[in-house]
Coordinates of N, CA, C and O in Angstrom, one line a residue:
X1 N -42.1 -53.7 3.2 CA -40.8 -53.9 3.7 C -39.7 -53.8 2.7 O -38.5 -53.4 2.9
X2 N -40.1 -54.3 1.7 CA -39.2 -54.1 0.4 C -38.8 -53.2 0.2 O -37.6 -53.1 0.0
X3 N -39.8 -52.0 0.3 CA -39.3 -51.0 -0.1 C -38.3 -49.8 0.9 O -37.5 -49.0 0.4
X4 N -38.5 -50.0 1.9 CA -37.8 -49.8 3.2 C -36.5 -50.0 2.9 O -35.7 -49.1 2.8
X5 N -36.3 -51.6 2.9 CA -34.7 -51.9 2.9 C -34.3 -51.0 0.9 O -33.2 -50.6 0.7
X6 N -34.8 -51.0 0.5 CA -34.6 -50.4 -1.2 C -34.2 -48.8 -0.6 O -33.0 -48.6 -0.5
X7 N -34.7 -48.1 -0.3 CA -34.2 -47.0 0.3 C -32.9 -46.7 1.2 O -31.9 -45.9 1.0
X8 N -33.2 -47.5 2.3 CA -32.0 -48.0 3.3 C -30.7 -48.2 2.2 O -29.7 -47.4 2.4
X9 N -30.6 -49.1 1.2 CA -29.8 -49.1 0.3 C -29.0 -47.7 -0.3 O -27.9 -47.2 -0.3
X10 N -30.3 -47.4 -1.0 CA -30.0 -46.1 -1.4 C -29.4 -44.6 -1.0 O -28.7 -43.7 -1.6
X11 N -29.9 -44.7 0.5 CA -29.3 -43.5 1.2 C -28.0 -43.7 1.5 O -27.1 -42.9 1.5
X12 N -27.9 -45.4 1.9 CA -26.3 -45.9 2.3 C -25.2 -45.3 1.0 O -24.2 -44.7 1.2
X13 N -25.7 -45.9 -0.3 CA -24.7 -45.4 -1.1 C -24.6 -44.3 -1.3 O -23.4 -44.0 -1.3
X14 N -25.6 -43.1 -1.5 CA -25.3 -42.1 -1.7 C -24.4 -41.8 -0.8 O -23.2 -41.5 -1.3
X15 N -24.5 -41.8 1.0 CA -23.6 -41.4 1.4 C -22.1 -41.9 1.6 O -21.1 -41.5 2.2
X16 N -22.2 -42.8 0.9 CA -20.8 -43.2 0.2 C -20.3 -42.6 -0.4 O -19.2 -42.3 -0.2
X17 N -20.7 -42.3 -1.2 CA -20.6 -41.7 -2.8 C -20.1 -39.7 -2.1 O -19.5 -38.8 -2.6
X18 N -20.7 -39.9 -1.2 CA -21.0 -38.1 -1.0 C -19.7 -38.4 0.1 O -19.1 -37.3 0.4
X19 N -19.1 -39.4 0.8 CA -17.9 -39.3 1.9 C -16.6 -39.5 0.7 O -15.5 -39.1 1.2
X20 N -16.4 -39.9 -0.4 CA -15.7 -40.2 -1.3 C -15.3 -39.0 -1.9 O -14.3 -38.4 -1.6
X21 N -16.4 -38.4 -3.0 CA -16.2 -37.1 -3.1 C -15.7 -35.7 -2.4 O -15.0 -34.8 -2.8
X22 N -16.3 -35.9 -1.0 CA -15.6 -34.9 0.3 C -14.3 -35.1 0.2 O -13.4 -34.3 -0.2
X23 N -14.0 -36.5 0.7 CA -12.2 -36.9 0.2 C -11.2 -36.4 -0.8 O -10.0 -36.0 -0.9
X24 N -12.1 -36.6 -1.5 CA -11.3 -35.9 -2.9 C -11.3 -34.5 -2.9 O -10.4 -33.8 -3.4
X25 N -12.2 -34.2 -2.2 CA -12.3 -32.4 -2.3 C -11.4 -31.7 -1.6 O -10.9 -30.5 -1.8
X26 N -11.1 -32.8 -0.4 CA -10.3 -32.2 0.6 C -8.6 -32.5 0.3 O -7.7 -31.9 0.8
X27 N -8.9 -33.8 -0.8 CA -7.2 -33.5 -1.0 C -6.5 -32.7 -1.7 O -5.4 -32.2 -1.5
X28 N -7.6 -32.3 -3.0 CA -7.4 -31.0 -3.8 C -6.9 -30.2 -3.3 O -5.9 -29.8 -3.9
X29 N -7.3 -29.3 -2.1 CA -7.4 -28.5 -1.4 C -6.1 -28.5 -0.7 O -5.4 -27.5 -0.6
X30 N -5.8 -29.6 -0.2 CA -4.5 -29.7 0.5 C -2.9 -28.8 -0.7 O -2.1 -27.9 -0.5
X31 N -3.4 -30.0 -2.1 CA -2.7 -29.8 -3.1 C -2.2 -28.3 -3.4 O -1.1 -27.8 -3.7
X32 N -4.1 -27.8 -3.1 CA -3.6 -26.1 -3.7 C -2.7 -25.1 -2.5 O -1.9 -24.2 -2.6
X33 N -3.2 -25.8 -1.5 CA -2.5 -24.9 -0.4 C -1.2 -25.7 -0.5 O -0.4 -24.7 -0.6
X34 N -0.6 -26.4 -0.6 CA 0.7 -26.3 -0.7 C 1.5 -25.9 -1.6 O 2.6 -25.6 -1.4
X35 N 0.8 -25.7 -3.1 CA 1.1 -25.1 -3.9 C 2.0 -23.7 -3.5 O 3.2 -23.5 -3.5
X36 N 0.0 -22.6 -3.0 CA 0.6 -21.4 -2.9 C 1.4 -21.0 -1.6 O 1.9 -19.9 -1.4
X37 N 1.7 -21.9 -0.8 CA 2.1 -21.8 0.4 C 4.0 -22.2 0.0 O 4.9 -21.7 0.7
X38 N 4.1 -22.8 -0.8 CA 5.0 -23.0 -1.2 C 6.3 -22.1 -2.0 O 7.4 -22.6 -2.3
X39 N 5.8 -20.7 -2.3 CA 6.1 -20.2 -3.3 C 6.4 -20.1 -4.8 O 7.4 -19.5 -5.3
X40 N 5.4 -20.7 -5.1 CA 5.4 -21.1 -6.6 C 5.1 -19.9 -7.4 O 4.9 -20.0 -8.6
X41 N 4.9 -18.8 -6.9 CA 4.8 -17.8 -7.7 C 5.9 -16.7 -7.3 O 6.1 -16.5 -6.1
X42 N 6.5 -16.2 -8.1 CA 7.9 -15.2 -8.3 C 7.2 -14.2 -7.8 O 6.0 -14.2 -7.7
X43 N 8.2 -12.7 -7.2 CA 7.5 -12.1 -6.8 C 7.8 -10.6 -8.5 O 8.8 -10.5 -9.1
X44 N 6.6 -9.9 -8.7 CA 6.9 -9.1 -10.0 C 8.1 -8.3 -9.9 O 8.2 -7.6 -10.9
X45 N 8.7 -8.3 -9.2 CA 9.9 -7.1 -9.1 C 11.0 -8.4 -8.3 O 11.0 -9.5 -7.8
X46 N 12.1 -7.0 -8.9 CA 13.7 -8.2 -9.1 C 13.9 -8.5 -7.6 O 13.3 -7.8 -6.8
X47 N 14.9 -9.6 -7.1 CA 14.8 -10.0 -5.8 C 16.3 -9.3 -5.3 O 17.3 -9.4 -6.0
X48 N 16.2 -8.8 -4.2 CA 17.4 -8.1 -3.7 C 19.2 -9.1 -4.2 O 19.3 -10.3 -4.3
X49 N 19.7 -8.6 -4.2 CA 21.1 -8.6 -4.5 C 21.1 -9.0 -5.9 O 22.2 -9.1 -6.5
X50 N 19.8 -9.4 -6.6 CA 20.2 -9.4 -8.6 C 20.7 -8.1 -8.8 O 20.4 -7.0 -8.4
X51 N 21.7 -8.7 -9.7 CA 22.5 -7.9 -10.9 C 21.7 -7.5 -11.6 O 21.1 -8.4 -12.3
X52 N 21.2 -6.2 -11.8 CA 21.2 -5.2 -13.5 C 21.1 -5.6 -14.4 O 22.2 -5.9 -14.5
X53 N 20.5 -6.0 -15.7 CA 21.0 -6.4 -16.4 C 21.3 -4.7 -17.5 O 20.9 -3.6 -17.3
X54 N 22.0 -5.1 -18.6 CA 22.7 -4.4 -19.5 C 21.8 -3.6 -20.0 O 20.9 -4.3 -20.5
X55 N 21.5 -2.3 -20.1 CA 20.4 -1.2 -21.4 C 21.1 -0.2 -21.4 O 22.2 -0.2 -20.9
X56 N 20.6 0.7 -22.0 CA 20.8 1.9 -22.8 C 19.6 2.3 -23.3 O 18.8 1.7 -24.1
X57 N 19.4 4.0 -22.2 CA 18.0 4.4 -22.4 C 19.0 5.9 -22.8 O 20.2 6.1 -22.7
X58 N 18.0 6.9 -23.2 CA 18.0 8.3 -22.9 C 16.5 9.1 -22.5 O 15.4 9.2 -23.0
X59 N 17.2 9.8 -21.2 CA 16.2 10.7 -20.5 C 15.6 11.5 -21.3 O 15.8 11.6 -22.5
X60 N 14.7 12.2 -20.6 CA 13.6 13.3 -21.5 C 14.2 14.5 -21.7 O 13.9 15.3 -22.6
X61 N 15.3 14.8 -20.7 CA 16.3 15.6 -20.8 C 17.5 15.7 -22.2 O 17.8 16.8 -22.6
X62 N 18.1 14.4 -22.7 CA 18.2 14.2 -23.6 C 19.4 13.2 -22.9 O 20.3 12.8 -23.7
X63 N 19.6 12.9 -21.5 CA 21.0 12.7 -21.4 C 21.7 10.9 -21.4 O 21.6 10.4 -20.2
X64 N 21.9 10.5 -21.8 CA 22.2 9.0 -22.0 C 22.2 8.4 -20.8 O 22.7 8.9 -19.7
X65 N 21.7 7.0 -21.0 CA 21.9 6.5 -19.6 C 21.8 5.3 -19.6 O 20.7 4.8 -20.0
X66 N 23.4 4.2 -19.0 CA 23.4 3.0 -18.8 C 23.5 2.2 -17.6 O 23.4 2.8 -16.5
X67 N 23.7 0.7 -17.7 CA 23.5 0.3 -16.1 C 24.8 0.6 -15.6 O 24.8 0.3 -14.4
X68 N 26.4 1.1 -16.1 CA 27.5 1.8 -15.6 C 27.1 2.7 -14.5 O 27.5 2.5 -13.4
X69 N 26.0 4.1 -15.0 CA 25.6 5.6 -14.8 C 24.7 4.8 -13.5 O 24.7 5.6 -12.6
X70 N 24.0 3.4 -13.0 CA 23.2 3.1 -11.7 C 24.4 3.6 -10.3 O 25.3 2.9 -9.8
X71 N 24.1 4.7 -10.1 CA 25.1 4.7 -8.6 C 24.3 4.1 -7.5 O 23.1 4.0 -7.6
X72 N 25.1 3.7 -6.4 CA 24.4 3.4 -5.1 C 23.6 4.4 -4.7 O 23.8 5.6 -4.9
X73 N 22.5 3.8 -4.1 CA 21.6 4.8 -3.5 C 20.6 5.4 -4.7 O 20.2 6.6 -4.8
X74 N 20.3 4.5 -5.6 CA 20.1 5.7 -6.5 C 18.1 4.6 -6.5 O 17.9 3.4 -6.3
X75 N 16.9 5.7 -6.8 CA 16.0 4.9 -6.6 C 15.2 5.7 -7.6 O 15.1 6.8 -8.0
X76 N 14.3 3.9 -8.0 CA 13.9 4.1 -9.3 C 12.8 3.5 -9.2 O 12.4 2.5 -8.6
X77 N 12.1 4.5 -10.0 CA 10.1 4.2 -9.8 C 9.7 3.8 -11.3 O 9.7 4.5 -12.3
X78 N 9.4 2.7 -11.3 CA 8.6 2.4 -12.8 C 6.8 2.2 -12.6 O 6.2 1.5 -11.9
X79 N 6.3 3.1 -13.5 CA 5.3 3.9 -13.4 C 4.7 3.8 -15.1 O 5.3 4.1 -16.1
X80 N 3.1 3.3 -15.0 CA 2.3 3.3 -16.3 C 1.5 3.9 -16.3 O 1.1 4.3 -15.3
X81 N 1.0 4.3 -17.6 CA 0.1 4.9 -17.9 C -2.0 3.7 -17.8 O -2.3 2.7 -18.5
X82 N -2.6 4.4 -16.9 CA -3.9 3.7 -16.7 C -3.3 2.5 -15.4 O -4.1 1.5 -15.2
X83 N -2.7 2.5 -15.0 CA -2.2 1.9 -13.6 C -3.0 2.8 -12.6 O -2.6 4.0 -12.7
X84 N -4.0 2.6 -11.7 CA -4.6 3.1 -10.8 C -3.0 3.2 -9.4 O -2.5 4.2 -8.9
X85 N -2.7 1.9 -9.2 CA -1.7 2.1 -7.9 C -0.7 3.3 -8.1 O -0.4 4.2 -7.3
X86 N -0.1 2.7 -10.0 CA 0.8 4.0 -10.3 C 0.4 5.4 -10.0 O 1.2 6.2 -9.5
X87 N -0.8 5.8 -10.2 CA -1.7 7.0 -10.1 C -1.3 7.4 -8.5 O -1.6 8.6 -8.2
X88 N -1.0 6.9 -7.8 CA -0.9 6.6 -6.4 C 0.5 6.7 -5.8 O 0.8 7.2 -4.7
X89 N 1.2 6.3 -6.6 CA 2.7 5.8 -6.0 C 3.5 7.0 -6.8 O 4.4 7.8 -6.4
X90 N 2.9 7.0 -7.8 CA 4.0 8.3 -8.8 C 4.1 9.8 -8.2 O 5.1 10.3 -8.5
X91 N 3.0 10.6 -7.4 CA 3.1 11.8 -6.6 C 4.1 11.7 -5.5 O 5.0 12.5 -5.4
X92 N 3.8 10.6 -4.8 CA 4.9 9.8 -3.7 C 6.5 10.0 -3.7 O 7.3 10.4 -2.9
X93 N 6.6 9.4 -5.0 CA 7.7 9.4 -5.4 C 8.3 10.7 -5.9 O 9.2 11.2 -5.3
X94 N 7.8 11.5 -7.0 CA 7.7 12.9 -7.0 C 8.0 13.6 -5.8 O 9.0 14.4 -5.9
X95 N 7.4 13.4 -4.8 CA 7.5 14.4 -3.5 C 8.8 14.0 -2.8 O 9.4 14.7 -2.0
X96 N 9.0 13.0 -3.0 CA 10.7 12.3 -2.6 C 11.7 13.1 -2.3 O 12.3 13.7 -1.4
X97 N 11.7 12.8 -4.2 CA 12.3 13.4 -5.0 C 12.6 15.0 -4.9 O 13.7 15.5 -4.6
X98 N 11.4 15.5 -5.2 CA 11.7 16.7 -4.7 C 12.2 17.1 -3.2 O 13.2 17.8 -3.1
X99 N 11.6 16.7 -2.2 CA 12.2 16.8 -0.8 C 13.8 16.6 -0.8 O 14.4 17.6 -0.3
X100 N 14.6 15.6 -1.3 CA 15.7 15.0 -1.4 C 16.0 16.1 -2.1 O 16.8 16.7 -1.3
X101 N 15.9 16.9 -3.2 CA 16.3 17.8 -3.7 C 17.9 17.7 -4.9 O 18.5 18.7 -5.5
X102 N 18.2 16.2 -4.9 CA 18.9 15.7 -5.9 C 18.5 15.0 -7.3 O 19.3 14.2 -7.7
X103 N 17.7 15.2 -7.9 CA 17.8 14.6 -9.3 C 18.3 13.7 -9.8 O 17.7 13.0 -10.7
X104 N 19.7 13.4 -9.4 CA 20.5 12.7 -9.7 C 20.5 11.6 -9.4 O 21.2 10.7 -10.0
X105 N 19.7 11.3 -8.2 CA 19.4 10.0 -6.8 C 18.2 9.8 -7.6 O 18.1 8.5 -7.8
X106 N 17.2 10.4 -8.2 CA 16.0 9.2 -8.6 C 15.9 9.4 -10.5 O 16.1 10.3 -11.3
X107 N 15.5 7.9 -10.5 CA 15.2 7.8 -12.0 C 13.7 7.2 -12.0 O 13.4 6.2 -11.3
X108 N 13.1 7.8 -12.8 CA 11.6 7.7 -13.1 C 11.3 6.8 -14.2 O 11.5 7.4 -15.3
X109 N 11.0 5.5 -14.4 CA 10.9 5.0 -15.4 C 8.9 5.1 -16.1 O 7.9 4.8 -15.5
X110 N 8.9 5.5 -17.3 CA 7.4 5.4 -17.5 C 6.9 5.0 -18.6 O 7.4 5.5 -19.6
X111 N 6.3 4.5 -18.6 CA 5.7 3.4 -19.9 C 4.3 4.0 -20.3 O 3.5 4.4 -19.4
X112 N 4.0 4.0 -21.5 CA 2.9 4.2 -22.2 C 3.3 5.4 -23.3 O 4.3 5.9 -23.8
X113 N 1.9 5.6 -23.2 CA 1.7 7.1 -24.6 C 2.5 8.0 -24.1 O 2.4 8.1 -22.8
X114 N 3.5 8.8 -24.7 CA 4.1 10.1 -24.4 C 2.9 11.1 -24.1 O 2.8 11.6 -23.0
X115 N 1.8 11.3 -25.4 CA 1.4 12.2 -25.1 C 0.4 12.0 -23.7 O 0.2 13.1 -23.1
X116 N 0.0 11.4 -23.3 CA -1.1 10.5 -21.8 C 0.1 11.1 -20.8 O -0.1 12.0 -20.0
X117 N 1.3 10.5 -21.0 CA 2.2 11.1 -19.6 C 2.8 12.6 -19.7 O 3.8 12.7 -19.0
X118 N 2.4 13.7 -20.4 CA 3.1 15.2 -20.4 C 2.9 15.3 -19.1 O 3.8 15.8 -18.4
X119 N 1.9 15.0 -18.7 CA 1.6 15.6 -16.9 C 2.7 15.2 -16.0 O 3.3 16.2 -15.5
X120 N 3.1 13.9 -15.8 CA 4.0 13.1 -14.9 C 5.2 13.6 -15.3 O 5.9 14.2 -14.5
X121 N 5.6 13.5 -16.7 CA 7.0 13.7 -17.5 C 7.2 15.1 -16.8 O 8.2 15.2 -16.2
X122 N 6.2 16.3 -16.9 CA 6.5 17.7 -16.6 C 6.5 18.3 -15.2 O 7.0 19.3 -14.8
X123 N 5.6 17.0 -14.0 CA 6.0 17.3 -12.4 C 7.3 16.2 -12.0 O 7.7 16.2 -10.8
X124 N 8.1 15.4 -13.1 CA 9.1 14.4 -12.6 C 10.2 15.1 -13.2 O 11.3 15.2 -12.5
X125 N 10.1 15.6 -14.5 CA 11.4 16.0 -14.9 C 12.5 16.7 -13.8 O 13.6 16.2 -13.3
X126 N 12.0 18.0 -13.6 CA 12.6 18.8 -12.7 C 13.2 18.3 -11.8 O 14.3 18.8 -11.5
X127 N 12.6 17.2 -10.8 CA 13.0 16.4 -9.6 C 13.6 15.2 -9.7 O 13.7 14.4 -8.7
X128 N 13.9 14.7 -11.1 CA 14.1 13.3 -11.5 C 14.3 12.8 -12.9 O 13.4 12.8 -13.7
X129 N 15.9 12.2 -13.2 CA 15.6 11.9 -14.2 C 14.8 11.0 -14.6 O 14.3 10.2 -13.7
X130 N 14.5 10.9 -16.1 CA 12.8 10.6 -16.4 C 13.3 9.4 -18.0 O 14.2 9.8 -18.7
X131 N 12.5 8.2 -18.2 CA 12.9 8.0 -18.9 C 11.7 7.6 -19.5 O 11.1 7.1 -18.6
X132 N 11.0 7.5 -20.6 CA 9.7 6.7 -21.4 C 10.2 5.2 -21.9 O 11.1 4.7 -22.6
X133 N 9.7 4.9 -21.5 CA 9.6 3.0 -22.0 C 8.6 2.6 -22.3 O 7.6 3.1 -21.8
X134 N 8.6 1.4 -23.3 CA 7.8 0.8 -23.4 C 8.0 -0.5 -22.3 O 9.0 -0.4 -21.7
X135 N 7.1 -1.6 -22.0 CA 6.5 -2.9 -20.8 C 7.9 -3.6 -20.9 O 8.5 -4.1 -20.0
X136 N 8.0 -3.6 -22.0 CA 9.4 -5.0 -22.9 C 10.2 -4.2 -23.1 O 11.1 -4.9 -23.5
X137 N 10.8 -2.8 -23.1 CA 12.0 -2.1 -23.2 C 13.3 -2.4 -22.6 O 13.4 -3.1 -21.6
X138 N 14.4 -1.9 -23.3 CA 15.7 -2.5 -22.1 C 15.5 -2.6 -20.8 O 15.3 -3.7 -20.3
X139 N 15.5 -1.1 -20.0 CA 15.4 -0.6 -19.3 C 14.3 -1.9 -18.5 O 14.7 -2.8 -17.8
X140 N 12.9 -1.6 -18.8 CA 12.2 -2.8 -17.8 C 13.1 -4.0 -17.8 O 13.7 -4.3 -16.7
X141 N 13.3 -4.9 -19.0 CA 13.9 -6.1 -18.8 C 15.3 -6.0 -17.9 O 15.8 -7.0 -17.4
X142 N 15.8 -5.0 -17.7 CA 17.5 -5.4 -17.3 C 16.9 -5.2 -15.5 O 17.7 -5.7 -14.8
X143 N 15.6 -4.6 -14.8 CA 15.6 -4.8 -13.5 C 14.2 -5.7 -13.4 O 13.3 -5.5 -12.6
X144 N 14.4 -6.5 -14.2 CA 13.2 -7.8 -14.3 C 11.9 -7.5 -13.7 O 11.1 -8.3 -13.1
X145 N 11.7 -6.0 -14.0 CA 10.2 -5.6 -13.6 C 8.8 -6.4 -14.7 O 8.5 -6.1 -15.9
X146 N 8.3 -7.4 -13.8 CA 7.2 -7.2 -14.4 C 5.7 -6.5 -14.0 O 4.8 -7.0 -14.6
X147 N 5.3 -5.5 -13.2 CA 4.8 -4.9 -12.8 C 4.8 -3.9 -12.4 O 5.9 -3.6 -11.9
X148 N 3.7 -2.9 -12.4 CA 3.7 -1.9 -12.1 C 2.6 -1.2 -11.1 O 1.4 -1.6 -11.2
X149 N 2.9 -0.4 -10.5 CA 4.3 0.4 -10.3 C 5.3 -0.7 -9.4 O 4.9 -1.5 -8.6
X150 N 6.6 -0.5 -9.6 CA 7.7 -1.1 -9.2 C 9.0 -0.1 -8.5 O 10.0 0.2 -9.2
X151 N 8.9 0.2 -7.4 CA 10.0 0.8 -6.9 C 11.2 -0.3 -6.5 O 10.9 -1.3 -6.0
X152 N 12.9 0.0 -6.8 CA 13.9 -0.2 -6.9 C 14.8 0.5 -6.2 O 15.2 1.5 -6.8
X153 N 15.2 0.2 -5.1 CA 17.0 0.8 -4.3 C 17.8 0.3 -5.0 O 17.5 -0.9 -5.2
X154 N 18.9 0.7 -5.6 CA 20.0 0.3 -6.3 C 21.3 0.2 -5.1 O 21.7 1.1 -4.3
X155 N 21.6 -0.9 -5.3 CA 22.7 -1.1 -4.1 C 24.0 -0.8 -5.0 O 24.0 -0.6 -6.3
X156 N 25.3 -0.8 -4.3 CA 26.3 -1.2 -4.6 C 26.6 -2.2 -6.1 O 25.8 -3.1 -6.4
X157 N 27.7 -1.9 -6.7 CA 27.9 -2.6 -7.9 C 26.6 -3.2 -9.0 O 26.3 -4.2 -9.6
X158 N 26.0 -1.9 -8.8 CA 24.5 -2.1 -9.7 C 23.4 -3.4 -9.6 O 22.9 -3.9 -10.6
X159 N 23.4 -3.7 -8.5 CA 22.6 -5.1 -7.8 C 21.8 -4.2 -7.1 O 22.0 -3.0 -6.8
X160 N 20.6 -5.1 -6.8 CA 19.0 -4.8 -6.7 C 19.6 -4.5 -4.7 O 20.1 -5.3 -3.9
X161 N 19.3 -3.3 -4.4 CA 19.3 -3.3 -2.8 C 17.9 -4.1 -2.0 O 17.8 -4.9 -1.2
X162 N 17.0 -3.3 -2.9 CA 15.4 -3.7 -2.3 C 14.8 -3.2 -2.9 O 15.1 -2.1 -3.4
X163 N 13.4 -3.8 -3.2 CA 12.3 -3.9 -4.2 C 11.1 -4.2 -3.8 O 10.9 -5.2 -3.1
X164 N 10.1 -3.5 -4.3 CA 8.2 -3.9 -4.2 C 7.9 -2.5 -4.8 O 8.7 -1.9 -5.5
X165 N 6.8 -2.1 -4.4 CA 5.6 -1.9 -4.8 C 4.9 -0.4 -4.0 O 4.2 0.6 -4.3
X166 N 5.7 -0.9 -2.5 CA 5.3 0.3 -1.4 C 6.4 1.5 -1.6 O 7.4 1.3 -2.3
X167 N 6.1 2.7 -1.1 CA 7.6 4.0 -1.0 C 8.3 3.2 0.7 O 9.0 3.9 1.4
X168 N 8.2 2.2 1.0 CA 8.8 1.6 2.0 C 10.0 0.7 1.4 O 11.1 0.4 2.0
X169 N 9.8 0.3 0.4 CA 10.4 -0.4 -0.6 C 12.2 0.8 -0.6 O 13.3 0.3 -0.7
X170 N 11.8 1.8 -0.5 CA 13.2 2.5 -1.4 C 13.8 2.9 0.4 O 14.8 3.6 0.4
X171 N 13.3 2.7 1.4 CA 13.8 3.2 3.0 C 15.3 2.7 3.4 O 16.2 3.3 3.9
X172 N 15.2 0.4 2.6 CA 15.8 0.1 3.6 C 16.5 -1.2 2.7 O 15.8 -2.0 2.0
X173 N 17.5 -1.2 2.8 CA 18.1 -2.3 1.9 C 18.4 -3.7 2.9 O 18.4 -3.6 4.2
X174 N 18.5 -4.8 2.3 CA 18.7 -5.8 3.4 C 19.8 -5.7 3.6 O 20.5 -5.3 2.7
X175 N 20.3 -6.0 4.9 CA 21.2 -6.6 5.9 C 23.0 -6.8 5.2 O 24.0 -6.2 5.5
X176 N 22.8 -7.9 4.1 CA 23.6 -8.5 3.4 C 24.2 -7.4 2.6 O 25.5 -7.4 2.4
X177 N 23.3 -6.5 2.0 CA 23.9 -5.7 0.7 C 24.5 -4.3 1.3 O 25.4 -3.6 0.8
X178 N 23.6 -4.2 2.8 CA 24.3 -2.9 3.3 C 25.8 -2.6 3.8 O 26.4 -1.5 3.9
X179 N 26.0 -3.7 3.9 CA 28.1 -3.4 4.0 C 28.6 -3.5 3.4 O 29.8 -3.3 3.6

């Protein structure tokens, strides 16, 4: 009988021990979901109606270019070298471009090895000005891209129209920026 109630004990605590820990597990859990539910994480590309900030790049063409030279409507693809999505989004944008048939409306921004992007540089040029950057260059920093690929609508007074990741991204500017 001793040993009965010695058991009886034993399973009691454990499952103490095991409804305690559940507790804790589940508050954790609460914690994390409100975390990410929360939006504690930025999104990698700039948030509609930011301002530009200030650079000075020159195209592959040779032709100088600042955040003055951003006109409305003007849409800009930042594009790396060994980016699988870029590998994806950069034809896209390309074919835009070329459809649109102005040059002057898209800027190609692209990071890495010159010699890795001759391919991109030589199907973008023609349909788009083109500019090589490096991750940390003006140019990335002034439209607070940290990822890639990153498409950009340039609204009015060189402020972010609309931004991500998709060619849906350059369609449609918000509501606020459109008038």
């Amino acid at each position: 009988m001793p040993y009965v109630i010695a058991v009886l004990v034993l399973i009691g605590a454990l499952a103490l021990l095991n409804l305690a820990l559940t507790y804790g597990v589940i508050r954790r859990l609460r914690e994390h979901t409100e975390l990410l539910s929360g939006g504690a994480a930025e999104a990698p590309w700039p948030a509609p109606g930011k301002e530009i900030g200030a650079f000075a790049a020159t195209t592959t063409a040779g032709r100088d270019l600042r955040t003055a030279d951003l006109a409305d409507g003007l849409q800009v693809g930042f594009f790396r070298t060994g980016c699988a999505p870029c590998q994806e989004r950069m034809p896209q944008f390309a074919a835009r471009a070329e459809a649109a048939g102005d040059p002057e409306r898209f800027l190609a921004v692209l990071a890495g090895d010159p010699r890795e992007l001759a391919g991109e540089i030589a199907r973008l040029a023609p349909v788009a000005q083109v500019v090589l950057a490096e991750r940390d260059s003006g140019v990335v920093k002034a439209f607070a891209v940290t990822a890639f690929p990153t498409l950009v609508l340039v609204g009015p007074g060189a402020k972010v129209a609309s931004a991500g990741y998709e060619m849906a991204s350059l369609d449609a500017a918000e509501p606020a920026l459109a008038s």
